[in-house]
N, CA, C and O atoms as a CHARMM CRD file, in Angstrom:
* protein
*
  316
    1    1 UNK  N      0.84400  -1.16400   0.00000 PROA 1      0.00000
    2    1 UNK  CA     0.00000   0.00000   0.00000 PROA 1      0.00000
    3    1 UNK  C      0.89100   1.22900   0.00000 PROA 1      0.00000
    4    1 UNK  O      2.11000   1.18900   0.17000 PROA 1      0.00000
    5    2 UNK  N      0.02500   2.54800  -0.24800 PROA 2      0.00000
    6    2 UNK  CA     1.16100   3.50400  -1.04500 PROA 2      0.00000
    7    2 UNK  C      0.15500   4.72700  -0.09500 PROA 2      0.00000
    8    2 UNK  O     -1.06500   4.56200  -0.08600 PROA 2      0.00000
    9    3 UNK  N      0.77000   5.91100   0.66400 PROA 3      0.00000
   10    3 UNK  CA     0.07400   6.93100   0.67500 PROA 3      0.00000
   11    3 UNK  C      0.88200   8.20600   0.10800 PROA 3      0.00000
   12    3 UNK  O      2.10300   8.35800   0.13200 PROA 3      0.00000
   13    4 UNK  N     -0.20000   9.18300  -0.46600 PROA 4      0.00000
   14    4 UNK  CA     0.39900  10.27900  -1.72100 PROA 4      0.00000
   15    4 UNK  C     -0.12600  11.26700  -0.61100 PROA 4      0.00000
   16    4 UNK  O     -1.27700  11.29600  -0.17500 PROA 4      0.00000
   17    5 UNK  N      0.95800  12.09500  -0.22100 PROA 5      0.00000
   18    5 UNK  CA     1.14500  13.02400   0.41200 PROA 5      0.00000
   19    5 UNK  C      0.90700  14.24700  -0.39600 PROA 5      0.00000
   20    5 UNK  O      1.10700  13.81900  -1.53200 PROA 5      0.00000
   21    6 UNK  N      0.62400  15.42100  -0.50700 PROA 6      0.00000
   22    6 UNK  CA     1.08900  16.66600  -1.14900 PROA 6      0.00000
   23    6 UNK  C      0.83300  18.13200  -0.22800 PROA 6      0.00000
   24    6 UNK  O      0.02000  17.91200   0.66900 PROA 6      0.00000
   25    7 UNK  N      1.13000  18.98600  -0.23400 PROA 7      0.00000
   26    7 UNK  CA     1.62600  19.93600  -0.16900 PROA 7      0.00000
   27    7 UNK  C      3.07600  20.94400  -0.17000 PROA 7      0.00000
   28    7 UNK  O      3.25900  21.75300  -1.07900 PROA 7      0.00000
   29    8 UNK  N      3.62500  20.84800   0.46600 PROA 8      0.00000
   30    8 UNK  CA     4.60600  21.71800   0.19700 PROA 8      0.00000
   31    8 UNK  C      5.34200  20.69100  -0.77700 PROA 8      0.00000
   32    8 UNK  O      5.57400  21.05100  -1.93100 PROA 8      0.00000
   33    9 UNK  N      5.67500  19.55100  -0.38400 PROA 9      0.00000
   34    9 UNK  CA     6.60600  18.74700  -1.03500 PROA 9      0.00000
   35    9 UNK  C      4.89800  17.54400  -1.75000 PROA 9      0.00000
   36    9 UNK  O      3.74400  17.49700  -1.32500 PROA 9      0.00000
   37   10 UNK  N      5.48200  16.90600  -2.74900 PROA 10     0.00000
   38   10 UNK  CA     4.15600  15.89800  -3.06600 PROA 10     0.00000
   39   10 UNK  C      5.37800  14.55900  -3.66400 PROA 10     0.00000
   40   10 UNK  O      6.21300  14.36300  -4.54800 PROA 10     0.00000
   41   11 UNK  N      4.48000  13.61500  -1.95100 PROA 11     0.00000
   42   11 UNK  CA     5.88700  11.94300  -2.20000 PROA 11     0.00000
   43   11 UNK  C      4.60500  11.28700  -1.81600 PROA 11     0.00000
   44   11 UNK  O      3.50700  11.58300  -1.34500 PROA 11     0.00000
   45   12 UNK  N      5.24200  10.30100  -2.22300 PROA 12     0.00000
   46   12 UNK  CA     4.50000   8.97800  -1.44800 PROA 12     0.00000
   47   12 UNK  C      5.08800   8.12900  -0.15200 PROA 12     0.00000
   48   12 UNK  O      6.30800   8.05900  -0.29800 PROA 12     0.00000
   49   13 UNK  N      4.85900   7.76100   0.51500 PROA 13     0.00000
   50   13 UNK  CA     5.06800   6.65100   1.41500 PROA 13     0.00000
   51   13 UNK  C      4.45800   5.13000   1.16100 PROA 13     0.00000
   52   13 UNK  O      3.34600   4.60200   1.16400 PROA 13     0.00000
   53   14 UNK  N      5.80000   4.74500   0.94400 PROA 14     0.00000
   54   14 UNK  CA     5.36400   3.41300   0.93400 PROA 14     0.00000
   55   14 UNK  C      5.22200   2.30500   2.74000 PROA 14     0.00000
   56   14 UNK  O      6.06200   2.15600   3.62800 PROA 14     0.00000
   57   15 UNK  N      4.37300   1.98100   2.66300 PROA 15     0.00000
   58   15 UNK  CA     3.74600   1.24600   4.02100 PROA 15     0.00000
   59   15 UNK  C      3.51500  -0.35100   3.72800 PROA 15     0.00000
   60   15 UNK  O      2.85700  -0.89100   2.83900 PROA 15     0.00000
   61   16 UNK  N      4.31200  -0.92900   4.82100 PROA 16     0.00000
   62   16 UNK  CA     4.08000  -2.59100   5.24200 PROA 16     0.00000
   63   16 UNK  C      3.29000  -2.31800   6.39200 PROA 16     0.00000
   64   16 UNK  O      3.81900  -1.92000   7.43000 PROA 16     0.00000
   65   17 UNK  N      1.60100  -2.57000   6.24800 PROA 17     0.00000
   66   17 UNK  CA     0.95900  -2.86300   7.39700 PROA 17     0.00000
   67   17 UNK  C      0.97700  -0.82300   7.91000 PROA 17     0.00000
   68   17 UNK  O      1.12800   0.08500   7.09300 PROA 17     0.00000
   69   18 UNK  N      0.80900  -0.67100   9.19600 PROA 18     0.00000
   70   18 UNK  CA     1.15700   0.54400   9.29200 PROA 18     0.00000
   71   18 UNK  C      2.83800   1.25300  10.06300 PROA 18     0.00000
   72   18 UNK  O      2.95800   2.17100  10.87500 PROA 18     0.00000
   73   19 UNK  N      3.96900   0.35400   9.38200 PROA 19     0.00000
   74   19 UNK  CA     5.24500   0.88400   9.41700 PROA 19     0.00000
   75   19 UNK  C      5.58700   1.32000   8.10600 PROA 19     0.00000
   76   19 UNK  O      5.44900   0.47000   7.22600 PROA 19     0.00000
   77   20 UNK  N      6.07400   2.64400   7.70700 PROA 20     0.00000
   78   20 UNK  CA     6.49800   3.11100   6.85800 PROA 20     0.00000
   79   20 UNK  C      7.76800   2.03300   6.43000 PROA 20     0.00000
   80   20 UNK  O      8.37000   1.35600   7.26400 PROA 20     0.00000
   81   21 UNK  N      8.08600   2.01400   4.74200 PROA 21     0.00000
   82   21 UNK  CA     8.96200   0.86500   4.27000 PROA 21     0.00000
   83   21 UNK  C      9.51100   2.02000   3.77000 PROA 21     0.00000
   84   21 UNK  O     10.57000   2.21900   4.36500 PROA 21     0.00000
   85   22 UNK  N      9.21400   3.17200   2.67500 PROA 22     0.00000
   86   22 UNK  CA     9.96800   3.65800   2.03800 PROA 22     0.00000
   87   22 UNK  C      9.26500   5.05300   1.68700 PROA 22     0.00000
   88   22 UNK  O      8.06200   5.23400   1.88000 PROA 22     0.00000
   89   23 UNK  N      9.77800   5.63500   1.36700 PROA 23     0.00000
   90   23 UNK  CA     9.50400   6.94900   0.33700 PROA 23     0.00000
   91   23 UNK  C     10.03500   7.55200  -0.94200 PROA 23     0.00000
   92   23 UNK  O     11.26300   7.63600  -0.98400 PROA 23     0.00000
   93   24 UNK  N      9.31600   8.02100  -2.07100 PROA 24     0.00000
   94   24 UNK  CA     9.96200   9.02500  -2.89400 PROA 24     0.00000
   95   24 UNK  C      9.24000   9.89000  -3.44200 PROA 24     0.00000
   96   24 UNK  O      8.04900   9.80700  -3.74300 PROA 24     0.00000
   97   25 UNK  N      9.97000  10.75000  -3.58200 PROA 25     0.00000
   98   25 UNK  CA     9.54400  12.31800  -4.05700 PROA 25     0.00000
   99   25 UNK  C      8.70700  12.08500  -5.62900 PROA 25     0.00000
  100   25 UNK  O      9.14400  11.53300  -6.63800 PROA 25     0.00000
  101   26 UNK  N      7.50800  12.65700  -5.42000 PROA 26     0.00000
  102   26 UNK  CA     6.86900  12.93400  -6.79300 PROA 26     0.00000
  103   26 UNK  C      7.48200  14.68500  -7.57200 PROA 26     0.00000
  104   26 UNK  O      8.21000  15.54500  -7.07400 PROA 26     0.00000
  105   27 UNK  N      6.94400  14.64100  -8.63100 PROA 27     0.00000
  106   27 UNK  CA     7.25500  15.65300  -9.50900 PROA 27     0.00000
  107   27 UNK  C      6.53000  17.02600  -8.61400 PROA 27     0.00000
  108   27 UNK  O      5.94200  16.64600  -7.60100 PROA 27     0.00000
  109   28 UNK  N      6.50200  18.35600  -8.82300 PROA 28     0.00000
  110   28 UNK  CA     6.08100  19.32900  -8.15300 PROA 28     0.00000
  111   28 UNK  C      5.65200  19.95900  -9.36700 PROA 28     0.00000
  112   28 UNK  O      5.81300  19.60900 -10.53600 PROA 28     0.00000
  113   29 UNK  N      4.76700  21.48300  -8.60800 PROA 29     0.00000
  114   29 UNK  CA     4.30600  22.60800 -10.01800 PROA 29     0.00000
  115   29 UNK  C      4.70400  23.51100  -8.70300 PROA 29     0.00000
  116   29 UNK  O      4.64700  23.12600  -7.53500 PROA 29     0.00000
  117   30 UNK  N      5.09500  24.72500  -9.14200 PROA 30     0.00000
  118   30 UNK  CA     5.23800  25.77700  -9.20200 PROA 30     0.00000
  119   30 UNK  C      4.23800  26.71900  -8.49100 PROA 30     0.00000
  120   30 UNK  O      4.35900  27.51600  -7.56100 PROA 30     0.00000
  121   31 UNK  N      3.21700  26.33800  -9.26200 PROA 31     0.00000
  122   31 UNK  CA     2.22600  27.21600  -8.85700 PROA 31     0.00000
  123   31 UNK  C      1.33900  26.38100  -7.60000 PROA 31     0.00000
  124   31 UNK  O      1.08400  25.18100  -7.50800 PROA 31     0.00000
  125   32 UNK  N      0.98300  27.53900  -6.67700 PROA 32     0.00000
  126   32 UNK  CA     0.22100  27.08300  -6.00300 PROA 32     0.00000
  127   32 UNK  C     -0.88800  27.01400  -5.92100 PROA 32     0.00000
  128   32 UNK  O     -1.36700  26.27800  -5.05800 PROA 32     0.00000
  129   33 UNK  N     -1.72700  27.75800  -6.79400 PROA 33     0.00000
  130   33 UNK  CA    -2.71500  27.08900  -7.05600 PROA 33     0.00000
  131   33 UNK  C     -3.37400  25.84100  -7.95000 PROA 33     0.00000
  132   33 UNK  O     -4.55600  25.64500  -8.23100 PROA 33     0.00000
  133   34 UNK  N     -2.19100  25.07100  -8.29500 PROA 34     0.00000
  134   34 UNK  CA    -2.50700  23.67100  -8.41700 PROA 34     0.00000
  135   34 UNK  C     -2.28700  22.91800  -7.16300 PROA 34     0.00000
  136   34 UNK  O     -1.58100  23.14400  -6.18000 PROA 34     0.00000
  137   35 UNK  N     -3.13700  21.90800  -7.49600 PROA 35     0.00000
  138   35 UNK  CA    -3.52200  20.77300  -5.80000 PROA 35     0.00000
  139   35 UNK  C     -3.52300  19.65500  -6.52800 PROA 35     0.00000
  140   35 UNK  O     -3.83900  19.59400  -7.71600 PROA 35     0.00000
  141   36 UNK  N     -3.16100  18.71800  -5.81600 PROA 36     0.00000
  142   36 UNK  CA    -3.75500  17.34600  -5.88100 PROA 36     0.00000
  143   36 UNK  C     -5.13800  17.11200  -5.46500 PROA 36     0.00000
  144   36 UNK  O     -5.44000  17.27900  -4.28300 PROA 36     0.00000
  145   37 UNK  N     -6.40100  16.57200  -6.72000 PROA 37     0.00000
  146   37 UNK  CA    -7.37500  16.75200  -6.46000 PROA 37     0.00000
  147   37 UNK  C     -7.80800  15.20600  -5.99000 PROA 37     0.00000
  148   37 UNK  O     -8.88100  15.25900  -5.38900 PROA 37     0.00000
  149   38 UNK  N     -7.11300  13.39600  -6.12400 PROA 38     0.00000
  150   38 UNK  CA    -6.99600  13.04800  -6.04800 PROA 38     0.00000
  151   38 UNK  C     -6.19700  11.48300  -7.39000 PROA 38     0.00000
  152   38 UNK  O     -5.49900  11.58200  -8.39900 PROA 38     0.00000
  153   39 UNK  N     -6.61500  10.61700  -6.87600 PROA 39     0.00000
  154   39 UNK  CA    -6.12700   9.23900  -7.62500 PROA 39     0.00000
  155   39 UNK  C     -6.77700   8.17500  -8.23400 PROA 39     0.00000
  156   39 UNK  O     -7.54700   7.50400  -7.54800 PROA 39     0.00000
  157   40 UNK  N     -6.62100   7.93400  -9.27600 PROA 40     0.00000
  158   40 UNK  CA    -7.14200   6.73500 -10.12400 PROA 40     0.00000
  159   40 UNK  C     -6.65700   6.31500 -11.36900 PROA 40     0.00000
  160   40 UNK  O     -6.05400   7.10000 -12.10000 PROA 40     0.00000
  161   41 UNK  N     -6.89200   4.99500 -11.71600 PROA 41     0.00000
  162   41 UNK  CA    -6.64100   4.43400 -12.87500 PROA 41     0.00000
  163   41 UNK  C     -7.04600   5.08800 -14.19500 PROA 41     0.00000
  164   41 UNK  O     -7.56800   4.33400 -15.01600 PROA 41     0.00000
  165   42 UNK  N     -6.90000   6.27100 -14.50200 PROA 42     0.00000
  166   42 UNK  CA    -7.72600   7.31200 -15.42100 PROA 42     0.00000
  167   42 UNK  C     -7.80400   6.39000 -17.04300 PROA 42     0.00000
  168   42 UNK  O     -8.85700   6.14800 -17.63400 PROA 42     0.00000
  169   43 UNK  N     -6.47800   6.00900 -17.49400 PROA 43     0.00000
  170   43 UNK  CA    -6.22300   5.57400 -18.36200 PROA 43     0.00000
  171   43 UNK  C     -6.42800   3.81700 -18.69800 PROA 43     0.00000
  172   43 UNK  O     -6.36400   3.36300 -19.84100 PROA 43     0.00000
  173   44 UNK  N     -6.64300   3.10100 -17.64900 PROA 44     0.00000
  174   44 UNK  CA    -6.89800   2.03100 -17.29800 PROA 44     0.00000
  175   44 UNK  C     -5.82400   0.98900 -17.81800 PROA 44     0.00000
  176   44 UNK  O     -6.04400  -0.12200 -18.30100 PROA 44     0.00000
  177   45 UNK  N     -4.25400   1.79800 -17.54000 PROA 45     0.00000
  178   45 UNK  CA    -3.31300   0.24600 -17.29400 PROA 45     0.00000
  179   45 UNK  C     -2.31200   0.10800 -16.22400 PROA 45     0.00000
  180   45 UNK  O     -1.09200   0.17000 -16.07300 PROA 45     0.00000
  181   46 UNK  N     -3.65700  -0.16100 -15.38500 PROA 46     0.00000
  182   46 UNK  CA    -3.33500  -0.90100 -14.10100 PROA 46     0.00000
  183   46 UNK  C     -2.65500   0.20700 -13.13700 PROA 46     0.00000
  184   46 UNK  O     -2.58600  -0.09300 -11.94500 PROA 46     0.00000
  185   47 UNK  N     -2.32100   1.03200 -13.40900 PROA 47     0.00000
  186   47 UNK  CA    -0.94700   2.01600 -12.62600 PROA 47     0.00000
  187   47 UNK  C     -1.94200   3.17600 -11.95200 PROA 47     0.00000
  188   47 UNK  O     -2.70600   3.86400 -12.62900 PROA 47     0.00000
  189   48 UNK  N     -1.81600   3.26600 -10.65100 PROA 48     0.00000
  190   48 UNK  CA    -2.30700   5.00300 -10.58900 PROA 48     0.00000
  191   48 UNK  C     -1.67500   5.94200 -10.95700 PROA 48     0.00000
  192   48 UNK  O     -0.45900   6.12500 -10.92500 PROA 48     0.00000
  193   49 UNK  N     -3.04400   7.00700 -11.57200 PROA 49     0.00000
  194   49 UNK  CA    -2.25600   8.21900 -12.12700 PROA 49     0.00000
  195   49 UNK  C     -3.40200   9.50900 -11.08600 PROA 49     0.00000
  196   49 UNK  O     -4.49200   9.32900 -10.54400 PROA 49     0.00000
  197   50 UNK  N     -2.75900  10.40900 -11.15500 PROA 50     0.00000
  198   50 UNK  CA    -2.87500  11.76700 -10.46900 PROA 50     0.00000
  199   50 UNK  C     -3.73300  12.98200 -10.91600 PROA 50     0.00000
  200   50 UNK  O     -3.22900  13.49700 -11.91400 PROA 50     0.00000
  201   51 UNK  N     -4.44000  13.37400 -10.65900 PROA 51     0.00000
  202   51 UNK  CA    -5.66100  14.13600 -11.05500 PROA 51     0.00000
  203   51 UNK  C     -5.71800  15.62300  -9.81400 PROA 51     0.00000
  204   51 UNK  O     -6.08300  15.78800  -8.65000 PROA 51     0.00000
  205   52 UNK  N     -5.09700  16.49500 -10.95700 PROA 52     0.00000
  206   52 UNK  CA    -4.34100  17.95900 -10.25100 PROA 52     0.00000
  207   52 UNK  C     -5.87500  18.99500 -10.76500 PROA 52     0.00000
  208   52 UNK  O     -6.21500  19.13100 -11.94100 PROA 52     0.00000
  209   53 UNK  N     -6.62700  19.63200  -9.54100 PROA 53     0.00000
  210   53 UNK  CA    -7.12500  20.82200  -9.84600 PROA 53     0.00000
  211   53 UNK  C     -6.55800  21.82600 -10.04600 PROA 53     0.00000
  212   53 UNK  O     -5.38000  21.50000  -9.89300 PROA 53     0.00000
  213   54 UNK  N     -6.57800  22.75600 -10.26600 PROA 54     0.00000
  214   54 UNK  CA    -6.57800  24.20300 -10.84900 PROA 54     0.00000
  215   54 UNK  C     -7.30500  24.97100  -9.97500 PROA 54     0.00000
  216   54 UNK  O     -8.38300  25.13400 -10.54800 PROA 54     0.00000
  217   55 UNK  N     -7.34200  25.60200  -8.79700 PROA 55     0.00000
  218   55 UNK  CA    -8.25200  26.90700  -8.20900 PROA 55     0.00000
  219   55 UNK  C     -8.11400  27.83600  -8.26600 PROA 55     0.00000
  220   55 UNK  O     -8.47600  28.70600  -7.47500 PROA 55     0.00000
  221   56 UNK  N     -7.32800  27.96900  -9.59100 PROA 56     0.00000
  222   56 UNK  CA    -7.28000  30.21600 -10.16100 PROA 56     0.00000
  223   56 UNK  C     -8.53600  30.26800 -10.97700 PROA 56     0.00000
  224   56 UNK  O     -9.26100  29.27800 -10.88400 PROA 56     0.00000
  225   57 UNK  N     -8.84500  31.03900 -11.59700 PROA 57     0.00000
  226   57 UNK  CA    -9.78400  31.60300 -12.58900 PROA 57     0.00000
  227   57 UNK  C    -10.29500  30.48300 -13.12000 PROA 57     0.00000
  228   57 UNK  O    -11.41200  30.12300 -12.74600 PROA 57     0.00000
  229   58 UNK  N     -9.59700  29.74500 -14.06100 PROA 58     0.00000
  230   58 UNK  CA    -9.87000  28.93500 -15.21900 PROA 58     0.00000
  231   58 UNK  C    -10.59800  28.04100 -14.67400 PROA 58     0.00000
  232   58 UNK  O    -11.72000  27.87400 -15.15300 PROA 58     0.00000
  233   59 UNK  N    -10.04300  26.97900 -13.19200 PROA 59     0.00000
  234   59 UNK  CA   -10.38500  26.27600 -12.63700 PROA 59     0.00000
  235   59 UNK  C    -10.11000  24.66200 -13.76100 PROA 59     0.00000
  236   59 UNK  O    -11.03300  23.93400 -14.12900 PROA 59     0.00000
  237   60 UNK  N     -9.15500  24.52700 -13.97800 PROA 60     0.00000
  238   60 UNK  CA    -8.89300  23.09400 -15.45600 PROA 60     0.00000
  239   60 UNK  C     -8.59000  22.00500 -13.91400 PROA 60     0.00000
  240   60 UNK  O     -8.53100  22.09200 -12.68700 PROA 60     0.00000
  241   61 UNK  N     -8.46300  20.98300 -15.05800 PROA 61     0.00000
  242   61 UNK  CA    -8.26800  20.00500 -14.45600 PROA 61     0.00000
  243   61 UNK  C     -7.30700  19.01600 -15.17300 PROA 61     0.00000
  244   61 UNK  O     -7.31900  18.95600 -16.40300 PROA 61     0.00000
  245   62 UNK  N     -6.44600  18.21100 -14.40500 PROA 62     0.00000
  246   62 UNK  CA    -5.41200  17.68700 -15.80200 PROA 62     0.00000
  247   62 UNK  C     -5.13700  16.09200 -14.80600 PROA 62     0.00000
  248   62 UNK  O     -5.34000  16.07000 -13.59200 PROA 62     0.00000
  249   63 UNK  N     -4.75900  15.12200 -15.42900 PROA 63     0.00000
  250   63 UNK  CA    -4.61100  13.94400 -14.93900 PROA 63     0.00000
  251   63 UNK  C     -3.36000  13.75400 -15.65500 PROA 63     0.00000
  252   63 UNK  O     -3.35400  13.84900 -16.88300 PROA 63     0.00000
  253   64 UNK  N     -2.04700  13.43100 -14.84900 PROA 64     0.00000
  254   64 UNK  CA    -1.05000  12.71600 -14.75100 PROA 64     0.00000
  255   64 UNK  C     -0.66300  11.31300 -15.16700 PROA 64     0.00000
  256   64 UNK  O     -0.35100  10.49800 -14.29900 PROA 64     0.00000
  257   65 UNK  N     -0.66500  11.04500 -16.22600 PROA 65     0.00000
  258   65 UNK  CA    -0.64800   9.43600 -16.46900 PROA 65     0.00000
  259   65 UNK  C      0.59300   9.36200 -15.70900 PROA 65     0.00000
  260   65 UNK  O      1.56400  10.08400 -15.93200 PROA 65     0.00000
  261   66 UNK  N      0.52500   8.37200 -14.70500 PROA 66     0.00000
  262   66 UNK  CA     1.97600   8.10600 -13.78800 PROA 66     0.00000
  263   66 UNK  C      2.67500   6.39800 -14.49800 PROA 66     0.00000
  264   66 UNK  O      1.97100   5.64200 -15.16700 PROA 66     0.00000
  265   67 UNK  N      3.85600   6.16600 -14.21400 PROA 67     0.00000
  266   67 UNK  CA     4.17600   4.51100 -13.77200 PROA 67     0.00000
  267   67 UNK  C      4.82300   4.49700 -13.23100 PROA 67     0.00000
  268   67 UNK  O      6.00800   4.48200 -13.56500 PROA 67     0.00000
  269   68 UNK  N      4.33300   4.49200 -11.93600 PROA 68     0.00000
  270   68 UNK  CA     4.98800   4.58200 -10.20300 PROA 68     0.00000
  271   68 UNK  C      5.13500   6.19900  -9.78900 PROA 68     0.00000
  272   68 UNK  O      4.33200   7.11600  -9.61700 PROA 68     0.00000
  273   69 UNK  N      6.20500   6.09500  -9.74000 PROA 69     0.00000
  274   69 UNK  CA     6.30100   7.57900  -9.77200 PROA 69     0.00000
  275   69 UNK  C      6.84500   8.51700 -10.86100 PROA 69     0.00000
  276   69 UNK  O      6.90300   9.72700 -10.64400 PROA 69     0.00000
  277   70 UNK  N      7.15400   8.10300 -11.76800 PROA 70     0.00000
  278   70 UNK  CA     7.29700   8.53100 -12.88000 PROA 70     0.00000
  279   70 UNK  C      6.34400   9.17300 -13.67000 PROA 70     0.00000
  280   70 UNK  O      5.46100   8.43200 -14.10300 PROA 70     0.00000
  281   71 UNK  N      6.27100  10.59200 -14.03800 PROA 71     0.00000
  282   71 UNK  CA     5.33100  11.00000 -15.32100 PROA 71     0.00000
  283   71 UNK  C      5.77500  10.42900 -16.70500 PROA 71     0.00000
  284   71 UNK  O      6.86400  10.18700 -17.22600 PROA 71     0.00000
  285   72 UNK  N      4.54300  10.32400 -17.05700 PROA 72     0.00000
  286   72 UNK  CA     4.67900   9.96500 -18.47200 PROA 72     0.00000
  287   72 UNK  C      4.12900  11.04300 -19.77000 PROA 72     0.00000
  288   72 UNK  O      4.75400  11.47700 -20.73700 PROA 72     0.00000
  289   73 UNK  N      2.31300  11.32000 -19.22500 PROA 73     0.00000
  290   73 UNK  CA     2.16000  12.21800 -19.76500 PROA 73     0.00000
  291   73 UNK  C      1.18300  13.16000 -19.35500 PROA 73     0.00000
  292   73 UNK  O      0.85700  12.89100 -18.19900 PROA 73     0.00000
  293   74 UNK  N      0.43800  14.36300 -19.89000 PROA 74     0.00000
  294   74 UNK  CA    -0.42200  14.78300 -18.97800 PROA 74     0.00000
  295   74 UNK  C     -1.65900  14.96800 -19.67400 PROA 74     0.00000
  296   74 UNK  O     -1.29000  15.32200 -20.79400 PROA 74     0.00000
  297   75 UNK  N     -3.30800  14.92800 -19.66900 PROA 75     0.00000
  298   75 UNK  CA    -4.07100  14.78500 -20.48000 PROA 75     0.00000
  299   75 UNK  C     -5.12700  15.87800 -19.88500 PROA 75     0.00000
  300   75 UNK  O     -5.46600  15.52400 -18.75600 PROA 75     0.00000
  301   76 UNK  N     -5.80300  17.18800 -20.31800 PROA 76     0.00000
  302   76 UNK  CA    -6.39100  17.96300 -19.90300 PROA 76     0.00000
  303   76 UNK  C     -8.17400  17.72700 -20.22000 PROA 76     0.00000
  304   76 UNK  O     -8.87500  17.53900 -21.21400 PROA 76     0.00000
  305   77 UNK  N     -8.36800  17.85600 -18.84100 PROA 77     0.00000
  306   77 UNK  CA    -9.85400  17.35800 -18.48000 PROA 77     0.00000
  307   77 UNK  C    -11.20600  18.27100 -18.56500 PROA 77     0.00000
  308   77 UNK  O    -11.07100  19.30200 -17.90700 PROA 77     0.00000
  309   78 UNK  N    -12.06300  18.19200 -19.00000 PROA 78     0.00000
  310   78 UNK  CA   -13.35900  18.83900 -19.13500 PROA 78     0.00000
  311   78 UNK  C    -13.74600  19.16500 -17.79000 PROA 78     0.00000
  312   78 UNK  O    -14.16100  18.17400 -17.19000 PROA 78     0.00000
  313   79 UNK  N    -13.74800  20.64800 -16.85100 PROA 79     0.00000
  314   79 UNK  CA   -14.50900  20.79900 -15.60800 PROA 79     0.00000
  315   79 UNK  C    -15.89100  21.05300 -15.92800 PROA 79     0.00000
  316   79 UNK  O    -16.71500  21.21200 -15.02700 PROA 79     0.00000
């Protein structure tokens, strides 16, 4: 099991049971008004990917195709 942390820094923790096993740093933005809005299989192979709001003006929405922690690509979403 995996928990995705974000704010100042955005990692995951990796967890055996509830002892932390490991961690690593995900990718960051700049801006702060992007958030992590949450997680799912968006693309459906098998991997979670990351689904970032937007709370300036525009308000977009964009999903992260991840594999692991790796970006791959980013795909912009209909709010």
């Amino acid at each position: 099991m995996a928990v995705l942390w974000a704010g100042g820094y955005n990692l995951v923790w990796y967890m055996n049971g509830v002892a932390l096993s490991g961690m690593d740093f995900l990718p960051s933005v700049d801006d702060p008004s992007w958030k992590i809005a949450g997680t799912g299989d968006f693309n459906r192979d098998g991997r979670e990917d990351i689904l970032w709001r937007y709370y300036g003006a525009e308000g977009t929405n964009v999903v992260w195709l991840m594999n692991g922690i790796t970006w791959q690509a980013a795909n912009f979403c209909l709010h």
